[in-house]
Amino acid sequence: KNNMSSKIQIVRTISDLRSKISYWRKNRLSIGLVPTMGALHDGHFSLVKRSINTTDKTVVTLFVNPKQFGQNDDLTIYPRDEVGDIAALDAQGVDLLFIPSLEEMYPTDFATEISVPVIGDVMEGVFRPGFFVGVATVVAKLLIQSLPDKAFFGEKDLQQLYVIKKMVIDLDMPVEIIGCPIIRELDGLAFSSRNVYLSADERARAVELYKVLNEIAESAMNGEQIPILVEKAEKRLIGSGFTKIDYLAVCNTHNFKEIDYLEAPTYALGAVWLGETRLIDNIQIC
Ligand code: AMP
């Protein structure tokens, strides 16, 4: 693809989205979908690149989904940069950008909710009640609206990726869900739209989460007892200025229940607070 000559198309209604995509489908082109909430960074762009490399037409969605924010969450201050996002996606060679309004996605009488119990009830599900229902509902809508062959999600939100995989299997949605590796800043902090909330001092401390997850993985592989090494890691986080730990745990991806033994695929996961900012991250242990 010649990025210089690319011209992204923007649609804001479901019917315009459908007519563009059905034209491509009729011409037997494969469709890749990358759902985002905007304020795009290199993590998002890695999903976009993967889609462009593996499908004929790439559709990105930009929608800050209120249903996945709780009462005390950061919905009103969530970073938004529509103009910057459009320019960046155009430069990447994205074919179509869907930017629906709130009313387009959720008319006032909107009622349906999709919940994925068990896998969605632990970890993030405990600390962000309603979060996975909000995510599953909006992702189901986006998948049905665009009917892609493949949809791309980051392992940064590992539990979310598996909740979506489960939903797609349970609802017989004919789409392949592709998990993509976490993209990190130079020091190791995972890219996140929320990183802009961090003060300079918090930003410097933030990388400690990644370091602690690595330490957990290394010690666990060396045979150290998991509950003991997790406790050590929590102390280290608090010692480096983290203000609250929602969870720091070793989990498998079958059900995201905390485990004290290693059985692949197993991950170290953390959700921690630096002042007003909540950071999540994970790394695979085995
Ligand atoms: P968001 O806009 O935060 O809802 O994220 C949109 C998609 O980008 C989700 O599938 C995320 O998992 C993914 N994503 C966010 N940050 C990263 C990252 N640092 N590396 C890889 N994927 C990411």
PDB file of C-alpha atoms and ligand atoms in Angstrom:
ATOM      1  CA  LYS A   1       0.000   0.000   0.000  1.00  0.00           C
ATOM      2  CA  ASN A   2       1.203   3.516  -0.788  1.00  0.00           C
ATOM      3  CA  ASN A   3       0.640   5.438   2.432  1.00  0.00           C
ATOM      4  CA  MET A   4       1.278   8.785   0.781  1.00  0.00           C
ATOM      5  CA  SER A   5      -1.740   8.447  -1.485  1.00  0.00           C
ATOM      6  CA  SER A   6      -4.048   6.805   1.057  1.00  0.00           C
ATOM      7  CA  LYS A   7      -7.233   8.623   1.874  1.00  0.00           C
ATOM      8  CA  ILE A   8      -9.156   7.370   4.833  1.00  0.00           C
ATOM      9  CA  GLN A   9     -12.943   7.289   4.609  1.00  0.00           C
ATOM     10  CA  ILE A  10     -14.908   8.327   7.695  1.00  0.00           C
ATOM     11  CA  VAL A  11     -18.444   7.181   8.479  1.00  0.00           C
ATOM     12  CA  ARG A  12     -20.547   8.083  11.491  1.00  0.00           C
ATOM     13  CA  THR A  13     -23.673   5.987  11.002  1.00  0.00           C
ATOM     14  CA  ILE A  14     -24.201   2.230  11.113  1.00  0.00           C
ATOM     15  CA  SER A  15     -25.920   2.288   7.731  1.00  0.00           C
ATOM     16  CA  ASP A  16     -22.967   4.052   6.050  1.00  0.00           C
ATOM     17  CA  LEU A  17     -20.582   1.609   7.733  1.00  0.00           C
ATOM     18  CA  ARG A  18     -22.602  -1.336   6.444  1.00  0.00           C
ATOM     19  CA  SER A  19     -22.865  -0.071   2.882  1.00  0.00           C
ATOM     20  CA  LYS A  20     -19.083   0.536   2.589  1.00  0.00           C
ATOM     21  CA  ILE A  21     -18.244  -2.881   4.047  1.00  0.00           C
ATOM     22  CA  SER A  22     -20.858  -4.827   2.084  1.00  0.00           C
ATOM     23  CA  TYR A  23     -19.442  -3.383  -1.149  1.00  0.00           C
ATOM     24  CA  TRP A  24     -16.011  -4.792  -0.208  1.00  0.00           C
ATOM     25  CA  ARG A  25     -17.546  -8.109   0.805  1.00  0.00           C
ATOM     26  CA  LYS A  26     -19.315  -8.413  -2.541  1.00  0.00           C
ATOM     27  CA  ASN A  27     -15.886  -8.021  -4.140  1.00  0.00           C
ATOM     28  CA  ARG A  28     -14.600 -10.885  -1.973  1.00  0.00           C
ATOM     29  CA  LEU A  29     -12.267  -8.674   0.067  1.00  0.00           C
ATOM     30  CA  SER A  30     -11.510  -9.733   3.651  1.00  0.00           C
ATOM     31  CA  ILE A  31     -12.247  -7.280   6.452  1.00  0.00           C
ATOM     32  CA  GLY A  32     -10.205  -6.573   9.598  1.00  0.00           C
ATOM     33  CA  LEU A  33     -11.703  -4.670  12.553  1.00  0.00           C
ATOM     34  CA  VAL A  34      -9.760  -2.749  15.213  1.00  0.00           C
ATOM     35  CA  PRO A  35     -12.014  -1.348  17.962  1.00  0.00           C
ATOM     36  CA  THR A  36     -10.531   1.539  19.996  1.00  0.00           C
ATOM     37  CA  MET A  37     -11.563   4.370  22.297  1.00  0.00           C
ATOM     38  CA  GLY A  38      -9.228   6.799  20.523  1.00  0.00           C
ATOM     39  CA  ALA A  39      -6.330   8.867  21.934  1.00  0.00           C
ATOM     40  CA  LEU A  40      -4.305   6.503  19.809  1.00  0.00           C
ATOM     41  CA  HIS A  41      -0.754   5.381  20.565  1.00  0.00           C
ATOM     42  CA  ASP A  42       1.751   2.774  19.329  1.00  0.00           C
ATOM     43  CA  GLY A  43      -0.230  -0.023  21.021  1.00  0.00           C
ATOM     44  CA  HIS A  44      -3.260   0.776  18.864  1.00  0.00           C
ATOM     45  CA  PHE A  45      -1.093   1.231  15.765  1.00  0.00           C
ATOM     46  CA  SER A  46       0.382  -2.260  16.204  1.00  0.00           C
ATOM     47  CA  LEU A  47      -3.142  -3.726  15.946  1.00  0.00           C
ATOM     48  CA  VAL A  48      -3.804  -1.579  12.880  1.00  0.00           C
ATOM     49  CA  LYS A  49      -0.588  -2.767  11.215  1.00  0.00           C
ATOM     50  CA  ARG A  50      -1.421  -6.387  11.964  1.00  0.00           C
ATOM     51  CA  SER A  51      -4.844  -5.936  10.387  1.00  0.00           C
ATOM     52  CA  ILE A  52      -3.463  -4.171   7.305  1.00  0.00           C
ATOM     53  CA  ASN A  53      -0.898  -6.952   6.869  1.00  0.00           C
ATOM     54  CA  THR A  54      -3.384  -9.811   7.173  1.00  0.00           C
ATOM     55  CA  THR A  55      -6.652  -8.546   5.657  1.00  0.00           C
ATOM     56  CA  ASP A  56      -7.671  -6.662   2.496  1.00  0.00           C
ATOM     57  CA  LYS A  57      -9.546  -3.797   4.172  1.00  0.00           C
ATOM     58  CA  THR A  58      -8.991  -2.424   7.657  1.00  0.00           C
ATOM     59  CA  VAL A  59     -11.788  -0.776   9.607  1.00  0.00           C
ATOM     60  CA  VAL A  60     -10.968   1.095  12.835  1.00  0.00           C
ATOM     61  CA  THR A  61     -13.675   2.182  15.253  1.00  0.00           C
ATOM     62  CA  LEU A  62     -13.330   5.144  17.578  1.00  0.00           C
ATOM     63  CA  PHE A  63     -15.928   5.258  20.332  1.00  0.00           C
ATOM     64  CA  VAL A  64     -15.508   6.109  24.017  1.00  0.00           C
ATOM     65  CA  ASN A  65     -17.989   3.588  25.363  1.00  0.00           C
ATOM     66  CA  PRO A  66     -19.755   4.995  28.443  1.00  0.00           C
ATOM     67  CA  LYS A  67     -21.136   1.563  29.361  1.00  0.00           C
ATOM     68  CA  GLN A  68     -17.683   0.329  30.323  1.00  0.00           C
ATOM     69  CA  PHE A  69     -17.032   3.200  32.741  1.00  0.00           C
ATOM     70  CA  GLY A  70     -18.198   3.045  36.368  1.00  0.00           C
ATOM     71  CA  GLN A  71     -19.776   5.853  38.423  1.00  0.00           C
ATOM     72  CA  ASN A  72     -16.421   7.046  39.761  1.00  0.00           C
ATOM     73  CA  ASP A  73     -14.418   6.319  36.624  1.00  0.00           C
ATOM     74  CA  ASP A  74     -12.717   8.811  34.328  1.00  0.00           C
ATOM     75  CA  LEU A  75     -15.310   8.999  31.499  1.00  0.00           C
ATOM     76  CA  THR A  76     -15.587  12.810  31.544  1.00  0.00           C
ATOM     77  CA  ILE A  77     -11.821  13.374  31.483  1.00  0.00           C
ATOM     78  CA  TYR A  78     -10.921  10.438  29.195  1.00  0.00           C
ATOM     79  CA  PRO A  79      -8.422  11.824  26.611  1.00  0.00           C
ATOM     80  CA  ARG A  80      -9.917  12.588  23.186  1.00  0.00           C
ATOM     81  CA  ASP A  81      -8.103  13.653  20.007  1.00  0.00           C
ATOM     82  CA  GLU A  82     -10.312  12.950  17.010  1.00  0.00           C
ATOM     83  CA  VAL A  83      -8.331  15.188  14.620  1.00  0.00           C
ATOM     84  CA  GLY A  84      -4.985  13.676  15.608  1.00  0.00           C
ATOM     85  CA  ASP A  85      -6.383  10.129  15.493  1.00  0.00           C
ATOM     86  CA  ILE A  86      -7.801  10.620  11.983  1.00  0.00           C
ATOM     87  CA  ALA A  87      -4.471  11.961  10.668  1.00  0.00           C
ATOM     88  CA  ALA A  88      -2.510   9.103  12.243  1.00  0.00           C
ATOM     89  CA  LEU A  89      -4.858   6.391  10.919  1.00  0.00           C
ATOM     90  CA  ASP A  90      -4.833   7.967   7.452  1.00  0.00           C
ATOM     91  CA  ALA A  91      -1.019   7.877   7.472  1.00  0.00           C
ATOM     92  CA  GLN A  92      -1.114   4.197   8.492  1.00  0.00           C
ATOM     93  CA  GLY A  93      -3.243   3.340   5.450  1.00  0.00           C
ATOM     94  CA  VAL A  94      -6.487   2.512   7.260  1.00  0.00           C
ATOM     95  CA  ASP A  95      -9.390   2.171   4.801  1.00  0.00           C
ATOM     96  CA  LEU A  96     -12.384   3.103   6.931  1.00  0.00           C
ATOM     97  CA  LEU A  97     -12.905   4.822  10.258  1.00  0.00           C
ATOM     98  CA  PHE A  98     -16.216   4.483  12.103  1.00  0.00           C
ATOM     99  CA  ILE A  99     -16.883   7.263  14.627  1.00  0.00           C
ATOM    100  CA  PRO A 100     -20.435   6.739  15.881  1.00  0.00           C
ATOM    101  CA  SER A 101     -22.204   9.227  18.130  1.00  0.00           C
ATOM    102  CA  LEU A 102     -23.559   8.158  21.505  1.00  0.00           C
ATOM    103  CA  GLU A 103     -27.122   8.197  20.088  1.00  0.00           C
ATOM    104  CA  GLU A 104     -26.091   6.044  17.123  1.00  0.00           C
ATOM    105  CA  MET A 105     -24.718   3.342  19.432  1.00  0.00           C
ATOM    106  CA  TYR A 106     -27.181   3.687  22.300  1.00  0.00           C
ATOM    107  CA  PRO A 107     -30.555   5.183  21.379  1.00  0.00           C
ATOM    108  CA  THR A 108     -32.445   6.272  24.506  1.00  0.00           C
ATOM    109  CA  ASP A 109     -34.445   3.034  24.679  1.00  0.00           C
ATOM    110  CA  PHE A 110     -31.382   0.802  24.333  1.00  0.00           C
ATOM    111  CA  ALA A 111     -31.686  -2.163  26.735  1.00  0.00           C
ATOM    112  CA  THR A 112     -29.685  -5.277  25.812  1.00  0.00           C
ATOM    113  CA  GLU A 113     -26.657  -6.303  27.846  1.00  0.00           C
ATOM    114  CA  ILE A 114     -24.220  -9.115  27.203  1.00  0.00           C
ATOM    115  CA  SER A 115     -22.512 -10.635  30.193  1.00  0.00           C
ATOM    116  CA  VAL A 116     -19.844 -13.326  30.211  1.00  0.00           C
ATOM    117  CA  PRO A 117     -19.963 -14.800  33.714  1.00  0.00           C
ATOM    118  CA  VAL A 118     -17.170 -16.702  35.473  1.00  0.00           C
ATOM    119  CA  ILE A 119     -14.290 -15.407  33.342  1.00  0.00           C
ATOM    120  CA  GLY A 120     -15.709 -11.874  33.636  1.00  0.00           C
ATOM    121  CA  ASP A 121     -16.451 -12.117  37.366  1.00  0.00           C
ATOM    122  CA  VAL A 122     -12.889 -12.232  38.717  1.00  0.00           C
ATOM    123  CA  MET A 123      -9.896  -9.841  38.703  1.00  0.00           C
ATOM    124  CA  GLU A 124     -10.988  -6.761  36.644  1.00  0.00           C
ATOM    125  CA  GLY A 125     -14.587  -7.903  37.089  1.00  0.00           C
ATOM    126  CA  VAL A 126     -14.315  -7.539  40.873  1.00  0.00           C
ATOM    127  CA  PHE A 127     -12.710  -4.100  40.876  1.00  0.00           C
ATOM    128  CA  ARG A 128     -14.631  -2.644  37.926  1.00  0.00           C
ATOM    129  CA  PRO A 129     -18.201  -3.900  38.323  1.00  0.00           C
ATOM    130  CA  GLY A 130     -20.071  -3.690  35.018  1.00  0.00           C
ATOM    131  CA  PHE A 131     -16.881  -3.178  33.014  1.00  0.00           C
ATOM    132  CA  PHE A 132     -16.981  -6.458  31.092  1.00  0.00           C
ATOM    133  CA  VAL A 133     -20.724  -6.174  30.440  1.00  0.00           C
ATOM    134  CA  GLY A 134     -20.017  -2.767  28.902  1.00  0.00           C
ATOM    135  CA  VAL A 135     -17.119  -4.136  26.850  1.00  0.00           C
ATOM    136  CA  ALA A 136     -18.936  -7.298  25.700  1.00  0.00           C
ATOM    137  CA  THR A 137     -22.038  -5.325  24.735  1.00  0.00           C
ATOM    138  CA  VAL A 138     -20.179  -2.725  22.680  1.00  0.00           C
ATOM    139  CA  VAL A 139     -17.840  -5.251  21.027  1.00  0.00           C
ATOM    140  CA  ALA A 140     -20.805  -7.481  20.112  1.00  0.00           C
ATOM    141  CA  LYS A 141     -22.496  -4.465  18.518  1.00  0.00           C
ATOM    142  CA  LEU A 142     -19.348  -3.472  16.594  1.00  0.00           C
ATOM    143  CA  LEU A 143     -18.829  -7.048  15.362  1.00  0.00           C
ATOM    144  CA  ILE A 144     -22.445  -7.357  14.206  1.00  0.00           C
ATOM    145  CA  GLN A 145     -22.365  -3.911  12.596  1.00  0.00           C
ATOM    146  CA  SER A 146     -19.214  -4.613  10.591  1.00  0.00           C
ATOM    147  CA  LEU A 147     -19.145  -8.439  10.237  1.00  0.00           C
ATOM    148  CA  PRO A 148     -15.341  -8.613   9.933  1.00  0.00           C
ATOM    149  CA  ASP A 149     -13.334 -11.740   9.126  1.00  0.00           C
ATOM    150  CA  LYS A 150     -10.848 -10.887  11.875  1.00  0.00           C
ATOM    151  CA  ALA A 151     -10.916  -8.536  14.852  1.00  0.00           C
ATOM    152  CA  PHE A 152      -7.745  -7.422  16.647  1.00  0.00           C
ATOM    153  CA  PHE A 153      -7.342  -6.885  20.397  1.00  0.00           C
ATOM    154  CA  GLY A 154      -4.300  -6.200  22.580  1.00  0.00           C
ATOM    155  CA  GLU A 155      -2.964  -8.562  25.225  1.00  0.00           C
ATOM    156  CA  LYS A 156      -2.536  -5.422  27.330  1.00  0.00           C
ATOM    157  CA  ASP A 157      -6.161  -6.055  28.342  1.00  0.00           C
ATOM    158  CA  LEU A 158      -5.629  -9.783  28.643  1.00  0.00           C
ATOM    159  CA  GLN A 159      -8.814 -10.677  30.514  1.00  0.00           C
ATOM    160  CA  GLN A 160     -10.852  -8.531  28.119  1.00  0.00           C
ATOM    161  CA  LEU A 161      -9.331 -10.451  25.183  1.00  0.00           C
ATOM    162  CA  TYR A 162     -10.461 -13.762  26.697  1.00  0.00           C
ATOM    163  CA  VAL A 163     -13.915 -12.443  27.629  1.00  0.00           C
ATOM    164  CA  ILE A 164     -14.359 -11.429  23.976  1.00  0.00           C
ATOM    165  CA  LYS A 165     -13.065 -14.794  22.724  1.00  0.00           C
ATOM    166  CA  LYS A 166     -15.575 -16.562  24.984  1.00  0.00           C
ATOM    167  CA  MET A 167     -18.453 -14.348  23.853  1.00  0.00           C
ATOM    168  CA  VAL A 168     -17.634 -14.949  20.194  1.00  0.00           C
ATOM    169  CA  ILE A 169     -17.565 -18.726  20.724  1.00  0.00           C
ATOM    170  CA  ASP A 170     -20.765 -18.783  22.816  1.00  0.00           C
ATOM    171  CA  LEU A 171     -22.697 -16.582  20.366  1.00  0.00           C
ATOM    172  CA  ASP A 172     -21.363 -18.391  17.265  1.00  0.00           C
ATOM    173  CA  MET A 173     -20.045 -15.148  15.830  1.00  0.00           C
ATOM    174  CA  PRO A 174     -18.195 -15.956  12.579  1.00  0.00           C
ATOM    175  CA  VAL A 175     -15.102 -13.877  13.335  1.00  0.00           C
ATOM    176  CA  GLU A 176     -11.533 -14.744  14.281  1.00  0.00           C
ATOM    177  CA  ILE A 177     -10.355 -12.899  17.394  1.00  0.00           C
ATOM    178  CA  ILE A 178      -6.634 -12.121  17.138  1.00  0.00           C
ATOM    179  CA  GLY A 179      -4.659 -11.262  20.289  1.00  0.00           C
ATOM    180  CA  CYS A 180      -1.661  -8.957  19.716  1.00  0.00           C
ATOM    181  CA  PRO A 181       1.402  -8.474  21.964  1.00  0.00           C
ATOM    182  CA  ILE A 182       1.738  -5.561  24.378  1.00  0.00           C
ATOM    183  CA  ILE A 183       3.659  -2.588  22.993  1.00  0.00           C
ATOM    184  CA  ARG A 184       5.799  -0.785  25.564  1.00  0.00           C
ATOM    185  CA  GLU A 185       7.576   2.542  25.915  1.00  0.00           C
ATOM    186  CA  LEU A 186      11.403   2.478  25.962  1.00  0.00           C
ATOM    187  CA  ASP A 187      11.573   1.930  29.729  1.00  0.00           C
ATOM    188  CA  GLY A 188       9.009  -0.894  29.636  1.00  0.00           C
ATOM    189  CA  LEU A 189       5.794   0.900  30.649  1.00  0.00           C
ATOM    190  CA  ALA A 190       2.921  -0.412  28.513  1.00  0.00           C
ATOM    191  CA  PHE A 191       1.433   2.241  26.220  1.00  0.00           C
ATOM    192  CA  SER A 192      -1.979   3.372  27.462  1.00  0.00           C
ATOM    193  CA  SER A 193      -4.214   6.324  26.628  1.00  0.00           C
ATOM    194  CA  ARG A 194      -4.398   6.864  30.399  1.00  0.00           C
ATOM    195  CA  ASN A 195      -0.624   7.403  30.766  1.00  0.00           C
ATOM    196  CA  VAL A 196      -1.206  11.118  30.050  1.00  0.00           C
ATOM    197  CA  TYR A 197      -2.793  11.354  33.514  1.00  0.00           C
ATOM    198  CA  LEU A 198       0.569  10.596  35.166  1.00  0.00           C
ATOM    199  CA  SER A 199       2.619  13.446  36.658  1.00  0.00           C
ATOM    200  CA  ALA A 200       6.345  13.468  35.809  1.00  0.00           C
ATOM    201  CA  ASP A 201       7.097  11.888  39.167  1.00  0.00           C
ATOM    202  CA  GLU A 202       4.410   9.211  38.763  1.00  0.00           C
ATOM    203  CA  ARG A 203       5.559   8.515  35.208  1.00  0.00           C
ATOM    204  CA  ALA A 204       9.062   7.796  36.477  1.00  0.00           C
ATOM    205  CA  ARG A 205       7.705   5.347  39.068  1.00  0.00           C
ATOM    206  CA  ALA A 206       5.172   3.696  36.749  1.00  0.00           C
ATOM    207  CA  VAL A 207       7.690   1.339  35.121  1.00  0.00           C
ATOM    208  CA  GLU A 208       8.087  -0.426  38.456  1.00  0.00           C
ATOM    209  CA  LEU A 209       4.876  -2.366  37.713  1.00  0.00           C
ATOM    210  CA  TYR A 210       6.489  -3.979  34.668  1.00  0.00           C
ATOM    211  CA  LYS A 211       9.679  -4.690  36.627  1.00  0.00           C
ATOM    212  CA  VAL A 212       7.711  -6.320  39.454  1.00  0.00           C
ATOM    213  CA  LEU A 213       5.736  -8.499  37.011  1.00  0.00           C
ATOM    214  CA  ASN A 214       9.030  -9.627  35.453  1.00  0.00           C
ATOM    215  CA  GLU A 215      10.406 -10.397  38.897  1.00  0.00           C
ATOM    216  CA  ILE A 216       7.309 -12.481  39.713  1.00  0.00           C
ATOM    217  CA  ALA A 217       7.705 -14.417  36.469  1.00  0.00           C
ATOM    218  CA  GLU A 218      11.393 -15.048  37.048  1.00  0.00           C
ATOM    219  CA  SER A 219      11.013 -16.152  40.675  1.00  0.00           C
ATOM    220  CA  ALA A 220       8.028 -18.358  39.849  1.00  0.00           C
ATOM    221  CA  MET A 221      10.020 -20.073  37.107  1.00  0.00           C
ATOM    222  CA  ASN A 222      12.832 -20.562  39.630  1.00  0.00           C
ATOM    223  CA  GLY A 223      10.422 -22.495  41.819  1.00  0.00           C
ATOM    224  CA  GLU A 224       9.757 -19.891  44.505  1.00  0.00           C
ATOM    225  CA  GLN A 225       6.358 -20.241  46.176  1.00  0.00           C
ATOM    226  CA  ILE A 226       3.851 -18.025  44.395  1.00  0.00           C
ATOM    227  CA  PRO A 227       1.976 -16.594  47.420  1.00  0.00           C
ATOM    228  CA  ILE A 228       5.289 -15.603  49.001  1.00  0.00           C
ATOM    229  CA  LEU A 229       6.743 -13.958  45.916  1.00  0.00           C
ATOM    230  CA  VAL A 230       3.505 -12.092  45.232  1.00  0.00           C
ATOM    231  CA  GLU A 231       3.577 -10.693  48.772  1.00  0.00           C
ATOM    232  CA  LYS A 232       7.184  -9.560  48.251  1.00  0.00           C
ATOM    233  CA  ALA A 233       6.215  -7.913  44.961  1.00  0.00           C
ATOM    234  CA  GLU A 234       3.326  -6.042  46.619  1.00  0.00           C
ATOM    235  CA  LYS A 235       5.694  -4.676  49.274  1.00  0.00           C
ATOM    236  CA  ARG A 236       8.089  -3.549  46.556  1.00  0.00           C
ATOM    237  CA  LEU A 237       5.304  -1.701  44.715  1.00  0.00           C
ATOM    238  CA  ILE A 238       4.106   0.085  47.835  1.00  0.00           C
ATOM    239  CA  GLY A 239       7.755   0.903  48.615  1.00  0.00           C
ATOM    240  CA  SER A 240       8.165   2.571  45.228  1.00  0.00           C
ATOM    241  CA  GLY A 241       5.213   4.894  45.755  1.00  0.00           C
ATOM    242  CA  PHE A 242       2.203   2.997  44.405  1.00  0.00           C
ATOM    243  CA  THR A 243      -0.794   4.066  46.431  1.00  0.00           C
ATOM    244  CA  LYS A 244      -3.115   1.052  46.092  1.00  0.00           C
ATOM    245  CA  ILE A 245      -3.003  -2.469  44.709  1.00  0.00           C
ATOM    246  CA  ASP A 246      -6.299  -3.775  43.301  1.00  0.00           C
ATOM    247  CA  TYR A 247      -4.682  -7.103  42.521  1.00  0.00           C
ATOM    248  CA  LEU A 248      -1.319  -8.631  41.787  1.00  0.00           C
ATOM    249  CA  ALA A 249      -1.740 -12.270  40.893  1.00  0.00           C
ATOM    250  CA  VAL A 250      -0.693 -15.303  38.956  1.00  0.00           C
ATOM    251  CA  CYS A 251      -3.519 -16.630  36.766  1.00  0.00           C
ATOM    252  CA  ASN A 252      -4.174 -18.968  33.903  1.00  0.00           C
ATOM    253  CA  THR A 253      -6.236 -17.788  30.939  1.00  0.00           C
ATOM    254  CA  HIS A 254      -8.912 -20.510  31.252  1.00  0.00           C
ATOM    255  CA  ASN A 255     -10.839 -18.727  33.989  1.00  0.00           C
ATOM    256  CA  PHE A 256      -8.484 -16.016  35.345  1.00  0.00           C
ATOM    257  CA  LYS A 257      -8.684 -17.520  38.833  1.00  0.00           C
ATOM    258  CA  GLU A 258      -5.637 -16.952  40.985  1.00  0.00           C
ATOM    259  CA  ILE A 259      -3.399 -20.029  41.062  1.00  0.00           C
ATOM    260  CA  ASP A 260      -0.392 -20.989  43.189  1.00  0.00           C
ATOM    261  CA  TYR A 261       1.157 -23.382  40.689  1.00  0.00           C
ATOM    262  CA  LEU A 262       2.402 -22.982  37.119  1.00  0.00           C
ATOM    263  CA  GLU A 263       0.506 -24.560  34.268  1.00  0.00           C
ATOM    264  CA  ALA A 264       0.845 -22.989  30.807  1.00  0.00           C
ATOM    265  CA  PRO A 265      -0.571 -20.632  29.734  1.00  0.00           C
ATOM    266  CA  THR A 266       0.056 -18.727  32.966  1.00  0.00           C
ATOM    267  CA  TYR A 267       0.456 -14.969  33.394  1.00  0.00           C
ATOM    268  CA  ALA A 268       1.411 -12.507  36.123  1.00  0.00           C
ATOM    269  CA  LEU A 269      -1.200  -9.736  36.152  1.00  0.00           C
ATOM    270  CA  GLY A 270      -1.441  -6.479  38.044  1.00  0.00           C
ATOM    271  CA  ALA A 271      -3.845  -3.574  38.495  1.00  0.00           C
ATOM    272  CA  VAL A 272      -2.348  -0.848  40.649  1.00  0.00           C
ATOM    273  CA  TRP A 273      -2.868   2.821  41.442  1.00  0.00           C
ATOM    274  CA  LEU A 274      -0.411   5.704  41.236  1.00  0.00           C
ATOM    275  CA  GLY A 275      -2.379   8.516  42.838  1.00  0.00           C
ATOM    276  CA  GLU A 276      -5.539   8.962  40.750  1.00  0.00           C
ATOM    277  CA  THR A 277      -4.330   6.783  37.871  1.00  0.00           C
ATOM    278  CA  ARG A 278      -5.027   3.066  37.598  1.00  0.00           C
ATOM    279  CA  LEU A 279      -2.485   1.059  35.595  1.00  0.00           C
ATOM    280  CA  ILE A 280      -2.877  -2.529  34.391  1.00  0.00           C
ATOM    281  CA  ASP A 281      -0.239  -4.768  32.882  1.00  0.00           C
ATOM    282  CA  ASN A 282       0.668  -8.431  32.549  1.00  0.00           C
ATOM    283  CA  ILE A 283       3.398 -10.733  31.311  1.00  0.00           C
ATOM    284  CA  GLN A 284       3.361 -14.383  30.402  1.00  0.00           C
ATOM    285  CA  ILE A 285       5.211 -16.654  32.839  1.00  0.00           C
ATOM    286  CA  CYS A 286       4.975 -19.902  30.897  1.00  0.00           C
TER     287      CYS A 286
HETATM  288  P1  AMP B   1      -8.559   1.115  24.140  1.00  0.00           P
HETATM  289  O1  AMP B   1      -8.585   2.252  23.181  1.00  0.00           O
HETATM  290  O2  AMP B   1      -7.788   1.401  25.394  1.00  0.00           O
HETATM  291  O3  AMP B   1      -9.918   0.530  24.394  1.00  0.00           O
HETATM  292  O4  AMP B   1      -7.718  -0.036  23.433  1.00  0.00           O
HETATM  293  C1  AMP B   1      -8.080  -0.504  22.152  1.00  0.00           C
HETATM  294  C2  AMP B   1      -7.310  -1.752  21.849  1.00  0.00           C
HETATM  295  O5  AMP B   1      -5.907  -1.474  21.889  1.00  0.00           O
HETATM  296  C3  AMP B   1      -7.544  -2.870  22.876  1.00  0.00           C
HETATM  297  O6  AMP B   1      -7.650  -4.108  22.183  1.00  0.00           O
HETATM  298  C4  AMP B   1      -6.321  -2.818  23.724  1.00  0.00           C
HETATM  299  O7  AMP B   1      -5.995  -4.050  24.332  1.00  0.00           O
HETATM  300  C5  AMP B   1      -5.271  -2.425  22.711  1.00  0.00           C
HETATM  301  N1  AMP B   1      -4.105  -1.846  23.384  1.00  0.00           N
HETATM  302  C6  AMP B   1      -4.102  -0.810  24.268  1.00  0.00           C
HETATM  303  N2  AMP B   1      -2.854  -0.565  24.712  1.00  0.00           N
HETATM  304  C7  AMP B   1      -2.046  -1.481  24.102  1.00  0.00           C
HETATM  305  C8  AMP B   1      -0.637  -1.752  24.158  1.00  0.00           C
HETATM  306  N3  AMP B   1       0.190  -1.037  24.923  1.00  0.00           N
HETATM  307  N4  AMP B   1      -0.162  -2.766  23.406  1.00  0.00           N
HETATM  308  C9  AMP B   1      -1.001  -3.500  22.622  1.00  0.00           C
HETATM  309  N5  AMP B   1      -2.325  -3.292  22.533  1.00  0.00           N
HETATM  310  C10 AMP B   1      -2.854  -2.297  23.262  1.00  0.00           C
END
